[in-house]
Tab-separated table of C-alpha atoms and ligand atoms in Angstrom:
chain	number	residue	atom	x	y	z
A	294	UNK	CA	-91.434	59.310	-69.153
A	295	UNK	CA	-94.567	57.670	-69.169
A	296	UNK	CA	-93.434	54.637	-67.993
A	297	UNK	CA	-92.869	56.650	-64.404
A	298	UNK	CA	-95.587	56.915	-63.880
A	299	UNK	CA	-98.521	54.159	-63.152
A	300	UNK	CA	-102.067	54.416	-64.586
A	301	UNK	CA	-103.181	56.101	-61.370
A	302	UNK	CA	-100.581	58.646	-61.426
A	303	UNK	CA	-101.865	59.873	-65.158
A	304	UNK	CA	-105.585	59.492	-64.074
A	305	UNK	CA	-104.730	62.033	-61.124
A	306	UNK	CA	-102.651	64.257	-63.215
A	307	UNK	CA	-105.484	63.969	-65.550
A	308	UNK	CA	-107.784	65.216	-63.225
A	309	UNK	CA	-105.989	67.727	-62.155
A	310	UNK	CA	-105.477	69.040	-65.570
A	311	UNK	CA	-109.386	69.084	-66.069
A	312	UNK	CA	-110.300	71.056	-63.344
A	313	UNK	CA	-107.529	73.452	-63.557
A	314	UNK	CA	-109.327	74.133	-67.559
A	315	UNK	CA	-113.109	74.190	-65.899
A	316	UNK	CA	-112.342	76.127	-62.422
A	317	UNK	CA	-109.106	77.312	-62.347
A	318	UNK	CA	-108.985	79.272	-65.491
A	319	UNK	CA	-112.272	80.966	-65.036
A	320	UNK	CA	-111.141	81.882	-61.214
A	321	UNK	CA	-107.991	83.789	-63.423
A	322	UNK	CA	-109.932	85.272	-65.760
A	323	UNK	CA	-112.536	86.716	-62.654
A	324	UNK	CA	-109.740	87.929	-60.432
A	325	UNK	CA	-105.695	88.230	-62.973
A	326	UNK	CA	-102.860	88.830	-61.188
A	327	UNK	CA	-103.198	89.295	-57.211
A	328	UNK	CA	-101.461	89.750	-54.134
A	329	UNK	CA	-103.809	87.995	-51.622
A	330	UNK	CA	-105.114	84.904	-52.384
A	331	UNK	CA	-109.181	85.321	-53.406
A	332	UNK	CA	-111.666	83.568	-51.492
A	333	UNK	CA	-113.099	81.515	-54.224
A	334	UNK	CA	-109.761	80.518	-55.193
A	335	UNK	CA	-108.926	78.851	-51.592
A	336	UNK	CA	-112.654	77.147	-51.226
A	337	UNK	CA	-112.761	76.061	-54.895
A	338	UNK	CA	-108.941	74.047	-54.301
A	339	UNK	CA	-110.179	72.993	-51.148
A	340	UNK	CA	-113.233	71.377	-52.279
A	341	UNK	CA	-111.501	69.373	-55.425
A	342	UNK	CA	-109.459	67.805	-53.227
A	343	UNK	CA	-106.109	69.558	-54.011
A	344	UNK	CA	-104.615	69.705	-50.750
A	345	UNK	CA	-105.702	66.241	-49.871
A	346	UNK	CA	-101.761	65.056	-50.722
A	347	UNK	CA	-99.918	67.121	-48.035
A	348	UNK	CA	-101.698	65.811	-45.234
A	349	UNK	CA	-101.543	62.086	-43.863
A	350	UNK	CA	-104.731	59.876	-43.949
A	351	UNK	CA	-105.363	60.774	-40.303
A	352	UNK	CA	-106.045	64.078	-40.880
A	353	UNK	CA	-108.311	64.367	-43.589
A	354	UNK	CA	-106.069	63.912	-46.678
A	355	UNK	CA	-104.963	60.957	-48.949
A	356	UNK	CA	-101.088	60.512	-47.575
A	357	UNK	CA	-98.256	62.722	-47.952
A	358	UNK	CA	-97.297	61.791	-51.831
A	359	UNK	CA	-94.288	64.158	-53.116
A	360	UNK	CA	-95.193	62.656	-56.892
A	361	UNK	CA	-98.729	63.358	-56.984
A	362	UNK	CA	-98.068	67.282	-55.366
A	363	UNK	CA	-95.639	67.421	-58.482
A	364	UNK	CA	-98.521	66.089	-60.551
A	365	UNK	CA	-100.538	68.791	-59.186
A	366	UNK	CA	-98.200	72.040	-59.580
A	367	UNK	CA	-96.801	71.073	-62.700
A	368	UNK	CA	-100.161	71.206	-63.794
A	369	UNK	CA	-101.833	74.068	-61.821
A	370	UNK	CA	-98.390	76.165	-62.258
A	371	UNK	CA	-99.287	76.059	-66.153
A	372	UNK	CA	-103.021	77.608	-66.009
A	373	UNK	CA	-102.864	80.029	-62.556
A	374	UNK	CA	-99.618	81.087	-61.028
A	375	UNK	CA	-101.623	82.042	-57.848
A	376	UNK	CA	-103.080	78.669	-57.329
A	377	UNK	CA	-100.011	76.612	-57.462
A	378	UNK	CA	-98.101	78.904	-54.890
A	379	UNK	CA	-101.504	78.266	-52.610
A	380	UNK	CA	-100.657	74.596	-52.950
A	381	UNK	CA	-96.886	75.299	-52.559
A	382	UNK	CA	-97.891	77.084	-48.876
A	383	UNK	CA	-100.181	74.793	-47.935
A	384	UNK	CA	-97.286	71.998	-48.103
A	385	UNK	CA	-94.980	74.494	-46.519
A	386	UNK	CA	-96.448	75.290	-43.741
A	387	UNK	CA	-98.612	72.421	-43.063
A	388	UNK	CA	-95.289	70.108	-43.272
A	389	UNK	CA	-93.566	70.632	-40.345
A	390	UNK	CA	-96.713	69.746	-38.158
A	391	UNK	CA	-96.557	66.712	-40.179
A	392	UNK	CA	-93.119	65.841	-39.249
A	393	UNK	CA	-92.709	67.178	-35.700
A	394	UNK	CA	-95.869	68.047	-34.309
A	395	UNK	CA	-98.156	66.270	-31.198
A	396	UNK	CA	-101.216	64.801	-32.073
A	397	UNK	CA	-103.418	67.967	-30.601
A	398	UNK	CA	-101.534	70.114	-32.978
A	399	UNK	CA	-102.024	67.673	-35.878
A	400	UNK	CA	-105.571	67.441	-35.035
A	401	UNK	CA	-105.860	71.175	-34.187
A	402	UNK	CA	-104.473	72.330	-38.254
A	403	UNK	CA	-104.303	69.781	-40.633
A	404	UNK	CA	-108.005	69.118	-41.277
A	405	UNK	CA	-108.389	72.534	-41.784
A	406	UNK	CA	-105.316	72.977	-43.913
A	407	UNK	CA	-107.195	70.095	-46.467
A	408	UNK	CA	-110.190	71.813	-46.376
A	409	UNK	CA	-108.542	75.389	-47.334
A	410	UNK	CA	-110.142	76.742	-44.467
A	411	UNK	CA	-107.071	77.473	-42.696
A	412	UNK	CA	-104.265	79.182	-45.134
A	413	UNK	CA	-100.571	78.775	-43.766
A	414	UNK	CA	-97.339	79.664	-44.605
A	415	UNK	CA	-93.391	78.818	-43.728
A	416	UNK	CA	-91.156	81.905	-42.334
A	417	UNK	CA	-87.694	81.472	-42.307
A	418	UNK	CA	-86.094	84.024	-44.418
A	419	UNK	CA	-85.082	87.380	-42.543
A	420	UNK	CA	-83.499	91.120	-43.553
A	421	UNK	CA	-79.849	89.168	-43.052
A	422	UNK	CA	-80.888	85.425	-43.469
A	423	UNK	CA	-81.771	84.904	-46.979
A	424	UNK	CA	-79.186	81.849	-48.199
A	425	UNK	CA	-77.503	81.856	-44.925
A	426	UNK	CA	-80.595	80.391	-43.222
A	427	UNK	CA	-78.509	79.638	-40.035
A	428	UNK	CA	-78.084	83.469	-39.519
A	429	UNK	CA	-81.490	83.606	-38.331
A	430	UNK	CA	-82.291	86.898	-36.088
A	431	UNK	CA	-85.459	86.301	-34.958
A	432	UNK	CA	-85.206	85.149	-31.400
A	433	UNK	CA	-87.640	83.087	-28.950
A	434	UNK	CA	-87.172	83.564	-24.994
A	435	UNK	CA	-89.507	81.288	-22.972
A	436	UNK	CA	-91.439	82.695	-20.653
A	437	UNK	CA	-93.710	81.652	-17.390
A	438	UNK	CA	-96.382	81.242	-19.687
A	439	UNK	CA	-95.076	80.854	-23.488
A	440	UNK	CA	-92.149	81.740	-25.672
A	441	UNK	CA	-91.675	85.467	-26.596
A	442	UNK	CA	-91.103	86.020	-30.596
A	443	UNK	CA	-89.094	88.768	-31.371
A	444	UNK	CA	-87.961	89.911	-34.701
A	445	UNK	CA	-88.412	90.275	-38.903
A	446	UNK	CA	-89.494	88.098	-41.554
A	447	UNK	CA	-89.059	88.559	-45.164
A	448	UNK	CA	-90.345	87.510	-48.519
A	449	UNK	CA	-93.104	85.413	-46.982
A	450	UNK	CA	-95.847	83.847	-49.515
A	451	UNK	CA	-99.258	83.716	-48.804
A	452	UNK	CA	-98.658	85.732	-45.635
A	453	UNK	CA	-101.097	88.625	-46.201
A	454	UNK	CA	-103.818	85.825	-46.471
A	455	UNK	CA	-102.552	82.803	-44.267
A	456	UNK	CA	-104.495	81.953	-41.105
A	457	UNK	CA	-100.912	80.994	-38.875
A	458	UNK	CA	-97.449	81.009	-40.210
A	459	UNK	CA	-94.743	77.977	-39.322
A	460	UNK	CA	-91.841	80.784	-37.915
A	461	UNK	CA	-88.369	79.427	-37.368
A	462	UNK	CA	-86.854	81.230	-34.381
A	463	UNK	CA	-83.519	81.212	-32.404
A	464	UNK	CA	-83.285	79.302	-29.135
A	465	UNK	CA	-80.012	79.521	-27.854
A	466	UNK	CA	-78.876	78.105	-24.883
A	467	UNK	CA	-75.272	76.763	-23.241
A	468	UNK	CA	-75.568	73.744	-24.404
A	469	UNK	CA	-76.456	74.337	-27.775
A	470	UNK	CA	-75.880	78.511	-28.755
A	471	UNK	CA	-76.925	77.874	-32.765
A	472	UNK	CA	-80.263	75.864	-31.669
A	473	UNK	CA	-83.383	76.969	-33.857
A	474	UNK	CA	-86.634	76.062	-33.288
A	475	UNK	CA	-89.619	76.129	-34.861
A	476	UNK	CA	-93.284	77.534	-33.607
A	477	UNK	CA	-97.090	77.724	-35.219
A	478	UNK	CA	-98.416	81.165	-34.719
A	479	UNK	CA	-101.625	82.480	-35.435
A	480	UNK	CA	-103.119	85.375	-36.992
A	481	UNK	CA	-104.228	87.842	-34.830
A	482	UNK	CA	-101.636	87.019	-31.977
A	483	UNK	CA	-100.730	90.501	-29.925
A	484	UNK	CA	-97.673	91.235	-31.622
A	485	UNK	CA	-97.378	89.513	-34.538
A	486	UNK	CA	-98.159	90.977	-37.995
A	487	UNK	CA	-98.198	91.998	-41.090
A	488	UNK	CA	-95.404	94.908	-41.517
A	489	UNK	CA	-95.517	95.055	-45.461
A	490	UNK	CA	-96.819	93.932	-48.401
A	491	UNK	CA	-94.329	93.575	-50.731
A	492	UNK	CA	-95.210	94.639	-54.607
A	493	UNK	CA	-93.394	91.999	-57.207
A	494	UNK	CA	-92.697	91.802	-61.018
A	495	UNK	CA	-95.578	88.936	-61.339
A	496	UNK	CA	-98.537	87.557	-58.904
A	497	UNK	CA	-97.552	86.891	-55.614
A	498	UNK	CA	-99.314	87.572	-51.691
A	499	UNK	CA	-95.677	88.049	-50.325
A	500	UNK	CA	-95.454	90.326	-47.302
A	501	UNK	CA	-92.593	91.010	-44.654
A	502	UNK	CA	-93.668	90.025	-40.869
A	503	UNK	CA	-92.713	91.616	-37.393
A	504	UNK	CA	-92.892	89.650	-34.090
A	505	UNK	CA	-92.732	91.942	-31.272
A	506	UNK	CA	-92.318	90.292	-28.191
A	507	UNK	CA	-95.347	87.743	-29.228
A	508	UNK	CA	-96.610	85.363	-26.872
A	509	UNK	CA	-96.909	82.184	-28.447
A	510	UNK	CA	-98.030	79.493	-25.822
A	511	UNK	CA	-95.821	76.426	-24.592
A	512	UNK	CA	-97.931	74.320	-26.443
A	513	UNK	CA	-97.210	75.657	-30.099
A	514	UNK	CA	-93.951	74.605	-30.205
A	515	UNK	CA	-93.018	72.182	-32.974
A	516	UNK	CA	-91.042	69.217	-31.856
A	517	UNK	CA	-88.511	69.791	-29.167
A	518	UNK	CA	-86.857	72.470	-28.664
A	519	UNK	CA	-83.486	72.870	-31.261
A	520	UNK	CA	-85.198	70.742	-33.523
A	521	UNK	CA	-86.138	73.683	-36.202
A	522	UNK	CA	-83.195	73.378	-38.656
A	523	UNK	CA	-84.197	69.727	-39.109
A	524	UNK	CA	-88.229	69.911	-39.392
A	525	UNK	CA	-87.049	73.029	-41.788
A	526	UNK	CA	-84.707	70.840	-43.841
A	527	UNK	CA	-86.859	68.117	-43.908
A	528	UNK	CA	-89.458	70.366	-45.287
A	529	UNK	CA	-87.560	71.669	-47.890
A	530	UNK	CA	-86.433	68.374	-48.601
A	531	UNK	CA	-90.469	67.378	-49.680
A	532	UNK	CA	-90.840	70.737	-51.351
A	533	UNK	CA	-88.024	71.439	-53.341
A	534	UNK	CA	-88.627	69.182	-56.007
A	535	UNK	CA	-92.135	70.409	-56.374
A	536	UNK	CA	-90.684	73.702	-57.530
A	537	UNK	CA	-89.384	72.479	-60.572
A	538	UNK	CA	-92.596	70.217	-61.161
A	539	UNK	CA	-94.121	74.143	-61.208
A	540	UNK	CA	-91.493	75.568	-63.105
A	541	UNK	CA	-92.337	72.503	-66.048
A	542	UNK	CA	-95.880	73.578	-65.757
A	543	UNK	CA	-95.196	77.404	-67.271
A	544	UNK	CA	-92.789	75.960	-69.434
A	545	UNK	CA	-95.031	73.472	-71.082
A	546	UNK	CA	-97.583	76.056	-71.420
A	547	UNK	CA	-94.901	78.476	-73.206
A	548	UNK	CA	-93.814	75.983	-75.862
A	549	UNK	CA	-97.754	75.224	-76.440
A	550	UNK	CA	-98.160	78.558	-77.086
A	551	UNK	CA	-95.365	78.865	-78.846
A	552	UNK	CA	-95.986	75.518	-81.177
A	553	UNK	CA	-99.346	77.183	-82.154
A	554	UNK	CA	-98.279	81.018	-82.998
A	555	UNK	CA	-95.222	79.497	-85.160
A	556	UNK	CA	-97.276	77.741	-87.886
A	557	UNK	CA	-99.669	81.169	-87.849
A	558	UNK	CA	-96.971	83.504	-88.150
A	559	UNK	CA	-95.876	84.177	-91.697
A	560	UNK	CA	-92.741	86.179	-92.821
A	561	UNK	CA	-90.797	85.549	-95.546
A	562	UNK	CA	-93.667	83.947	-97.538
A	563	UNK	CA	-93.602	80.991	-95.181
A	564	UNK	CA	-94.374	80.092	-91.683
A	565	UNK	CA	-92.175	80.703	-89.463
A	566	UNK	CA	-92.539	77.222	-88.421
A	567	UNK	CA	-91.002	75.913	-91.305
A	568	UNK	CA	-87.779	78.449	-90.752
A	569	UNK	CA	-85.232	75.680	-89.550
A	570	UNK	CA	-84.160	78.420	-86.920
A	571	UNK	CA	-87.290	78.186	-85.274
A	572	UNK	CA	-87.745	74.020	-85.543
A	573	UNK	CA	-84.309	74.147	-83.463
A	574	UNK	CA	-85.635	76.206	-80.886
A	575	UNK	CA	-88.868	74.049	-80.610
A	576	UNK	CA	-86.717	71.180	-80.456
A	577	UNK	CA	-84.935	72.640	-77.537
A	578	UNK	CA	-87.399	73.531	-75.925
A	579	UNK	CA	-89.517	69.996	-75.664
A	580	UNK	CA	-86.195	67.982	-75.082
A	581	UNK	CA	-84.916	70.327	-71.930
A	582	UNK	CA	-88.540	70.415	-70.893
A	583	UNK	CA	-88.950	66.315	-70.954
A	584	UNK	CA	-85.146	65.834	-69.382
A	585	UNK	CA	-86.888	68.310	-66.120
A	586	UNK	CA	-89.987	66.728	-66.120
A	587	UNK	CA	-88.118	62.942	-66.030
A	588	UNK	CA	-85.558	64.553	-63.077
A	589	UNK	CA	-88.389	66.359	-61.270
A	590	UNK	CA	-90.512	62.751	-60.943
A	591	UNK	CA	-87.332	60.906	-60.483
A	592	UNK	CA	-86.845	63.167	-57.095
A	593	UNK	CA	-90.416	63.000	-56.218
A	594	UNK	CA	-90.503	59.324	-56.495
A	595	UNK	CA	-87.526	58.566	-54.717
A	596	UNK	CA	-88.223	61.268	-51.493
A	597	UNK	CA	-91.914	58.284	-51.455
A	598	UNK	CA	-89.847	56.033	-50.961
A	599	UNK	CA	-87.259	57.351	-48.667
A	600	UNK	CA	-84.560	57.296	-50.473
A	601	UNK	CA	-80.673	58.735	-48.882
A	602	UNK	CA	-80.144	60.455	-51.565
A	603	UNK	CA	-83.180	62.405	-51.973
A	604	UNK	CA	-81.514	65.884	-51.064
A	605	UNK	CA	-79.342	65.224	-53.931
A	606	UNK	CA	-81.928	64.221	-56.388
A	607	UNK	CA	-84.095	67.481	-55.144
A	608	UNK	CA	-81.556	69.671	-55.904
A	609	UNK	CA	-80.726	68.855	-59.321
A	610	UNK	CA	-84.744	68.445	-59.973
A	611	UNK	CA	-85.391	71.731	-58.497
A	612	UNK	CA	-82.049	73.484	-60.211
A	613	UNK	CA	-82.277	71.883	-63.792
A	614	UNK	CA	-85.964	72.193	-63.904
A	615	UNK	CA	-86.234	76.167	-63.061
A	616	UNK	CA	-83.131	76.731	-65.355
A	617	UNK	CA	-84.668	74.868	-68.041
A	618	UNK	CA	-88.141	76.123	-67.789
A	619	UNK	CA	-86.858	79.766	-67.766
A	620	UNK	CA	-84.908	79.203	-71.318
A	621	UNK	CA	-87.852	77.785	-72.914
A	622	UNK	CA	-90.110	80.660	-71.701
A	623	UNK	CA	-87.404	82.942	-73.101
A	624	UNK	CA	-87.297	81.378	-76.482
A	625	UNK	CA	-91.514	81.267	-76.945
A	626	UNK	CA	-91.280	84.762	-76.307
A	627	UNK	CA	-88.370	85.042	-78.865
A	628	UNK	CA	-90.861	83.167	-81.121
A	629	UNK	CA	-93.726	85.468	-80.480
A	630	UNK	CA	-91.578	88.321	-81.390
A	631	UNK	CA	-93.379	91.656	-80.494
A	632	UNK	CA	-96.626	90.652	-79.787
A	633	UNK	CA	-94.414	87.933	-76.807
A	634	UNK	CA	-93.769	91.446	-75.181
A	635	UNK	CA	-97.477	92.633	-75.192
A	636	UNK	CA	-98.016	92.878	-71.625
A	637	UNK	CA	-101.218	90.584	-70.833
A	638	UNK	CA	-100.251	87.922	-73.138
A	639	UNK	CA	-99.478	84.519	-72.006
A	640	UNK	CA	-95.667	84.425	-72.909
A	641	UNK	CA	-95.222	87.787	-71.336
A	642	UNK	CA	-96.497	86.844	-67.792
A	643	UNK	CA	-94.739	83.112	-68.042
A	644	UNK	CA	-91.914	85.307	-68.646
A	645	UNK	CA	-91.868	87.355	-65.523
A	646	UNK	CA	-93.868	84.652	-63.564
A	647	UNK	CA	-90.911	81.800	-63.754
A	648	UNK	CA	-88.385	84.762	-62.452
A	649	UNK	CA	-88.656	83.865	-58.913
A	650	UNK	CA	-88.538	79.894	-58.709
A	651	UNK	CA	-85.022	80.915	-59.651
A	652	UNK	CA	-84.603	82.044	-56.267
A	653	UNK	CA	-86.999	80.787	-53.994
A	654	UNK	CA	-86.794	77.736	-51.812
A	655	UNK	CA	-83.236	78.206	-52.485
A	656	UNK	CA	-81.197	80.147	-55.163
A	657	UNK	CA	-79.695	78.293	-58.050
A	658	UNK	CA	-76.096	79.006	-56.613
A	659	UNK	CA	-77.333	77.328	-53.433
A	660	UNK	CA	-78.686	74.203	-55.111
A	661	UNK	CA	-75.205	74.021	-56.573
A	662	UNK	CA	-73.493	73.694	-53.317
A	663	UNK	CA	-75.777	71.499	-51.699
A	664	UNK	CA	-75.379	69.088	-54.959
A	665	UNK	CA	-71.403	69.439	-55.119
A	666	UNK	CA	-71.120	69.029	-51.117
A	667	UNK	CA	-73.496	66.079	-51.399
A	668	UNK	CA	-70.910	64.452	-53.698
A	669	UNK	CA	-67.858	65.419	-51.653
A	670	UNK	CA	-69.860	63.585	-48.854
A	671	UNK	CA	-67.483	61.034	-47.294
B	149	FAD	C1	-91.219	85.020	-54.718
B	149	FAD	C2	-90.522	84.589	-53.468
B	149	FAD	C3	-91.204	83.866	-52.521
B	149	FAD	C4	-90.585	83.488	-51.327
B	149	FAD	N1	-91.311	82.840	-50.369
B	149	FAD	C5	-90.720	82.540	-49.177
B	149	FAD	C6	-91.490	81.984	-48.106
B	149	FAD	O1	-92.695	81.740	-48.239
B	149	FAD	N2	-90.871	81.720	-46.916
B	149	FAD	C7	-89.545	81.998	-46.730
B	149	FAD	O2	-89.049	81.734	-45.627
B	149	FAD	N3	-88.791	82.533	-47.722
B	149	FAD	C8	-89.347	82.821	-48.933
B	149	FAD	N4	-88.605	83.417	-49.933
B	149	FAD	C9	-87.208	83.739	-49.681
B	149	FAD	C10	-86.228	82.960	-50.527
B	149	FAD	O3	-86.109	81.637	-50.084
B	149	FAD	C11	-84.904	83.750	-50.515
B	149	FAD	O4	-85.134	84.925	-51.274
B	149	FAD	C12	-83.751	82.967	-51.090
B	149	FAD	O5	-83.405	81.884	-50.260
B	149	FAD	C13	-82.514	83.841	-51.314
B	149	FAD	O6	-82.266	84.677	-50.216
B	149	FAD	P1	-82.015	86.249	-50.461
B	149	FAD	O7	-83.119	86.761	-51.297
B	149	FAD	O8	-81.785	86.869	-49.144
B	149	FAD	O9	-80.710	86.322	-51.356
B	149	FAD	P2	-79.200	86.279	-50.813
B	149	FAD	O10	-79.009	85.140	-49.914
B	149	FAD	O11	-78.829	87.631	-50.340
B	149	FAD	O12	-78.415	85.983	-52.162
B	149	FAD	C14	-78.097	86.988	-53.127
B	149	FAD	C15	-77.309	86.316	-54.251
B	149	FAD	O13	-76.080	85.779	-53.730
B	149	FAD	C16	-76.005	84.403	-54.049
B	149	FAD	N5	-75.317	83.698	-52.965
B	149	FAD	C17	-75.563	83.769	-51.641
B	149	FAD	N6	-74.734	82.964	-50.961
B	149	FAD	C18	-73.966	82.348	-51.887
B	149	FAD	C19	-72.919	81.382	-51.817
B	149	FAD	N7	-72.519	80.856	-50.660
B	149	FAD	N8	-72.338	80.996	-52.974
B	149	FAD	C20	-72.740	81.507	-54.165
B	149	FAD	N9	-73.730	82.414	-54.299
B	149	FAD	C21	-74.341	82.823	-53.168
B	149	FAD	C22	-77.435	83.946	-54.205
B	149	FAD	O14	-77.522	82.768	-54.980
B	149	FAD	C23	-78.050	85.144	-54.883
B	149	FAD	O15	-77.783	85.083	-56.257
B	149	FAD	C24	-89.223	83.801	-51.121
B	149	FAD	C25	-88.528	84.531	-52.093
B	149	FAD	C26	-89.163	84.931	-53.258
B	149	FAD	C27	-88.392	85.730	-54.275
């Protein structure tokens, strides 16, 4: 796996690992589980640098580099749930500017999307557009003077704290009836807001949004009009991926904890360690963990260098890796026995922190499809 990766990549990761020990873990012991994303937490991944791969040279940062955001989460995923979906969001929502904005609106975010001074986020799932992402609701009507949001937004992360949200609206017209689009809008815009925070089984700012006639001006559009299913795509498409490099991060952590509790434990006169039930488990668990970990980089490294097959590779990254990571978490709690169920201890909040990556940024089912249609491709 190694071999992946050059002696700059491990230096980074490296890095990355070290100041997720010294800051990050003392940031989760100060503030546990959240739903808004703290301050300090923001500043402190601003100031190391950690945001400094979503963002082209340009702008502040050091390139967009899909390995070394993998590098990142797989490590920061590991140590502080919270921090790794701040990362996650920041890529999200700063990506589409990347792709499709102007130059003013490059210059007007991204520096302060490096810097963690601006939080954003990505809105495109709705009440009745979850999966079916093309069943969007949420409609945009241009105006004299702007475009005129109307409508819901659900299961958004980060969008309690977020600064301005990347919102993916209808734009229907003759010509083209299914056109989406895609707008930056800003906190604190009449009609835009928070409707609900939403309470889940681990750590998570995740709120539902209502746009009520909102007046977004001409200028924040993103790319041309009808372009919003791409620059959403394309997103995804960069993002995915990084999922499972988060999803490798918990599981790692699990079978660490789990390789120190099982030489500990005793039962039976022995450690349960030495029970062969328990070495096959292990086993299991670092083999499934290393074949994620090799997929995940594979994916990252081909979307750097633009590979045609990188929704493919993304897919199976992002579906094998959350799968895998899940079952291992599982079986270190297994291997903890009661005390994995203890609610505070490390196995027990892997275990209901890995839940969602399941879902998000596309259900398992869905990764299916795209994979199988990407093979049927003609
Ligand atoms: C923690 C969390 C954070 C999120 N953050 C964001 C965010 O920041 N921004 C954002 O826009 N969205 C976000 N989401 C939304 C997320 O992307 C959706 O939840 C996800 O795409 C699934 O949509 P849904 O929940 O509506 O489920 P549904 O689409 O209703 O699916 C329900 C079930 O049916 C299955 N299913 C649906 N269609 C098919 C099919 N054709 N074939 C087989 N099975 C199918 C699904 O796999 C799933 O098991 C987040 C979700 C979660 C849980």
């Amino acid at each position: 796996m190694e071999t992946m990766l050059s002696s700059e990549d491990l230096t980074y990761r490296e890095e990355c690992r070290s100041y997720a020990l010294r800051e990050l873990a003392s940031i989760r012991d100060k503030y546990g589980e959240v739903n808004e994303v703290p301050q300090e937490l923001r500043k402190s991944m601003g100031e190391a640098g950690l945001f400094r791969y979503l963002i082209p040279r340009e702008y502040g940062g050091y390139g967009v580099c899909a390995l070394r955001i993998c590098l990142a989460r797989e490590v920061l995923a590991g140590v502080y749930c919270p921090a790794d979906v701040t990362l996650a969001m920041q890529g999200l929502g700063s990506y589409p500017i990347v792709l499709g904005g102007t130059e003013e609106q490059k210059s007007k975010y991204l520096p302060g999307v490096v810097a963690g001074d601006i939080l954003t986020t990505f809105a495109l799932t709705e009440p009745n557009a979850g999966s079916d992402v093309s069943n969007l609701e949420t409609v945009a009507v241009e105006m004299k003077d702007g475009y005129a949001l109307t409508g819901k937004k659900r299961f958004i992360s980060n969008g309690y704290s977020s600064n301005m949200a990347v919102i993916f609206a209808k734009t229907p017209s003759e010509e083209n009836p299914r056109s989406i689009s895609a707008f930056v809008v800003e906190k604190g815009t009449p009609g835009f807001e928070v409707e609900k925070r939403l309470d889940l089984m681990a750590s998570h700012d995740i709120v539902s949004l209502r746009l009520d006639s909102a007046l977004i001006p001409k200028e924040n559009l993103l790319g041309k009009i009808g372009t919003g299913f791409k620059l959403a795509m394309g997103t995804l498409d960069l993002m995915r991926m990084t999922v499972g490099a988060a999803a490798v991060g918990m599981g790692q952590t699990a079978l660490e904890e789990a390789l120190s509790y099982a030489p500990e434990r005793v039962q039976f006169g022995v450690p349960i360690a030495k029970q062969q039930g328990i070495m096959f488990k292990l086993a299991d668990m670092a083999t499934e963990l290393e074949a994620a970990r090799l997929l995940v980089y594979r994916a990252a490294i081909k979307k750097d260098n633009d590979a045609l097959d990188v929704t493919l590779a993304a897919s199976m990254a992002k579906l094998y890796a959350t799968e895998a990571a899940w079952r291992t978490i599982d079986q270190a709690v297994q291997i903890h026995g009661g005390v994995g169920v203890i609610k505070g201890s490390t196995v027990e909040r892997l275990y209901r922190e890995i839940r969602p990556l399941r879902i998000y940024e596309g259900t398992s089912e869905i990764q299916k499809l795209v994979i199988a249609r990407f093979l049927q491709k003609k």
